[in-house]
mmCIF file of C-alpha atoms in Angstrom:
data_model
loop_
_atom_site.group_PDB
_atom_site.id
_atom_site.type_symbol
_atom_site.label_atom_id
_atom_site.label_comp_id
_atom_site.label_asym_id
_atom_site.label_seq_id
_atom_site.Cartn_x
_atom_site.Cartn_y
_atom_site.Cartn_z
ATOM 1 C CA UNK B 15 -21.734 -47.475 -8.101
ATOM 2 C CA UNK B 16 -19.446 -44.508 -8.411
ATOM 3 C CA UNK B 17 -16.189 -44.402 -6.506
ATOM 4 C CA UNK B 18 -15.047 -41.095 -4.956
ATOM 5 C CA UNK B 19 -11.409 -40.249 -5.490
ATOM 6 C CA UNK B 20 -9.600 -40.018 -2.234
ATOM 7 C CA UNK B 21 -6.634 -37.686 -1.728
ATOM 8 C CA UNK B 22 -4.858 -40.472 0.109
ATOM 9 C CA UNK B 23 -5.149 -42.996 -2.704
ATOM 10 C CA UNK B 24 -1.629 -44.140 -3.624
ATOM 11 C CA UNK B 25 -0.309 -41.701 -1.034
ATOM 12 C CA UNK B 26 2.424 -43.237 1.062
ATOM 13 C CA UNK B 27 2.151 -42.764 4.825
ATOM 14 C CA UNK B 28 5.705 -41.451 5.101
ATOM 15 C CA UNK B 29 7.062 -38.447 3.196
ATOM 16 C CA UNK B 30 10.659 -37.315 3.543
ATOM 17 C CA UNK B 31 10.968 -33.781 2.143
ATOM 18 C CA UNK B 32 14.017 -32.196 0.587
ATOM 19 C CA UNK B 33 17.234 -31.421 2.437
ATOM 20 C CA UNK B 34 17.243 -28.273 4.471
ATOM 21 C CA UNK B 35 20.475 -26.401 5.132
ATOM 22 C CA UNK B 36 21.719 -26.644 8.659
ATOM 23 C CA UNK B 37 24.602 -27.957 10.742
ATOM 24 C CA UNK B 38 24.145 -30.771 10.031
ATOM 25 C CA UNK B 39 21.585 -30.682 7.147
ATOM 26 C CA UNK B 40 18.284 -32.394 7.821
ATOM 27 C CA UNK B 41 15.115 -33.482 6.105
ATOM 28 C CA UNK B 42 11.542 -32.936 7.355
ATOM 29 C CA UNK B 43 9.497 -36.110 7.945
ATOM 30 C CA UNK B 44 5.693 -36.208 7.497
ATOM 31 C CA UNK B 45 3.461 -39.141 8.485
ATOM 32 C CA UNK B 46 -0.133 -39.172 7.280
ATOM 33 C CA UNK B 47 0.220 -35.574 5.978
ATOM 34 C CA UNK B 48 1.477 -34.159 9.249
ATOM 35 C CA UNK B 49 4.946 -32.930 10.101
ATOM 36 C CA UNK B 50 6.233 -35.236 12.837
ATOM 37 C CA UNK B 51 9.979 -34.338 12.944
ATOM 38 C CA UNK B 52 13.294 -34.095 11.205
ATOM 39 C CA UNK B 53 15.794 -36.657 10.103
ATOM 40 C CA UNK B 54 19.517 -36.431 9.667
ATOM 41 C CA UNK B 55 19.949 -40.077 8.474
ATOM 42 C CA UNK B 56 17.893 -43.013 7.187
ATOM 43 C CA UNK B 57 17.970 -44.457 10.639
ATOM 44 C CA UNK B 58 16.130 -41.276 11.964
ATOM 45 C CA UNK B 59 13.406 -41.965 9.371
ATOM 46 C CA UNK B 60 13.047 -45.648 10.441
ATOM 47 C CA UNK B 61 12.930 -44.675 14.056
ATOM 48 C CA UNK B 62 10.290 -41.948 13.476
ATOM 49 C CA UNK B 63 8.165 -44.472 11.479
ATOM 50 C CA UNK B 64 8.508 -47.044 14.274
ATOM 51 C CA UNK B 65 7.368 -44.446 16.802
ATOM 52 C CA UNK B 66 4.168 -44.179 14.879
ATOM 53 C CA UNK B 67 3.690 -47.973 14.575
ATOM 54 C CA UNK B 68 4.951 -48.210 10.960
ATOM 55 C CA UNK B 69 7.397 -50.905 10.084
ATOM 56 C CA UNK B 70 9.270 -50.202 6.860
ATOM 57 C CA UNK B 71 10.586 -53.211 5.004
ATOM 58 C CA UNK B 72 11.649 -51.462 1.703
ATOM 59 C CA UNK B 73 12.731 -47.877 1.762
ATOM 60 C CA UNK B 74 12.646 -47.837 -1.998
ATOM 61 C CA UNK B 75 8.920 -48.740 -2.237
ATOM 62 C CA UNK B 76 7.164 -45.526 -3.313
ATOM 63 C CA UNK B 77 3.898 -46.868 -1.810
ATOM 64 C CA UNK B 78 5.579 -46.846 1.561
ATOM 65 C CA UNK B 79 7.967 -43.851 1.522
ATOM 66 C CA UNK B 80 8.100 -40.917 -0.762
ATOM 67 C CA UNK B 81 11.442 -39.173 -1.004
ATOM 68 C CA UNK B 82 11.090 -35.579 -2.162
ATOM 69 C CA UNK B 83 14.116 -33.745 -3.538
ATOM 70 C CA UNK B 84 16.377 -36.795 -3.605
ATOM 71 C CA UNK B 85 16.457 -40.459 -2.506
ATOM 72 C CA UNK B 86 17.362 -42.126 0.748
ATOM 73 C CA UNK B 87 21.095 -41.383 0.009
ATOM 74 C CA UNK B 88 20.582 -37.634 -0.298
ATOM 75 C CA UNK B 89 21.481 -35.900 2.938
ATOM 76 C CA UNK B 90 23.267 -32.783 1.698
ATOM 77 C CA UNK B 91 21.744 -29.653 0.139
ATOM 78 C CA UNK B 92 22.034 -29.273 -3.596
ATOM 79 C CA UNK B 93 23.931 -26.212 -4.786
#
């Protein structure tokens, strides 16, 4: 039997994109490949996940959350 590669294999449900300039700066949050909102803090990410029925136990687990352009401590634009 041949397995078909899935684009969602090893893809975390939550992606937090790079910091966007603003007052205050923010990061776009995607769940299951769709933009669902923005976050200004880690708490915003957790609240957004919870609103979609996702409980996050480990923010550093790349199988749960993928942080693009920085980690969970990156909330200011890079210069």
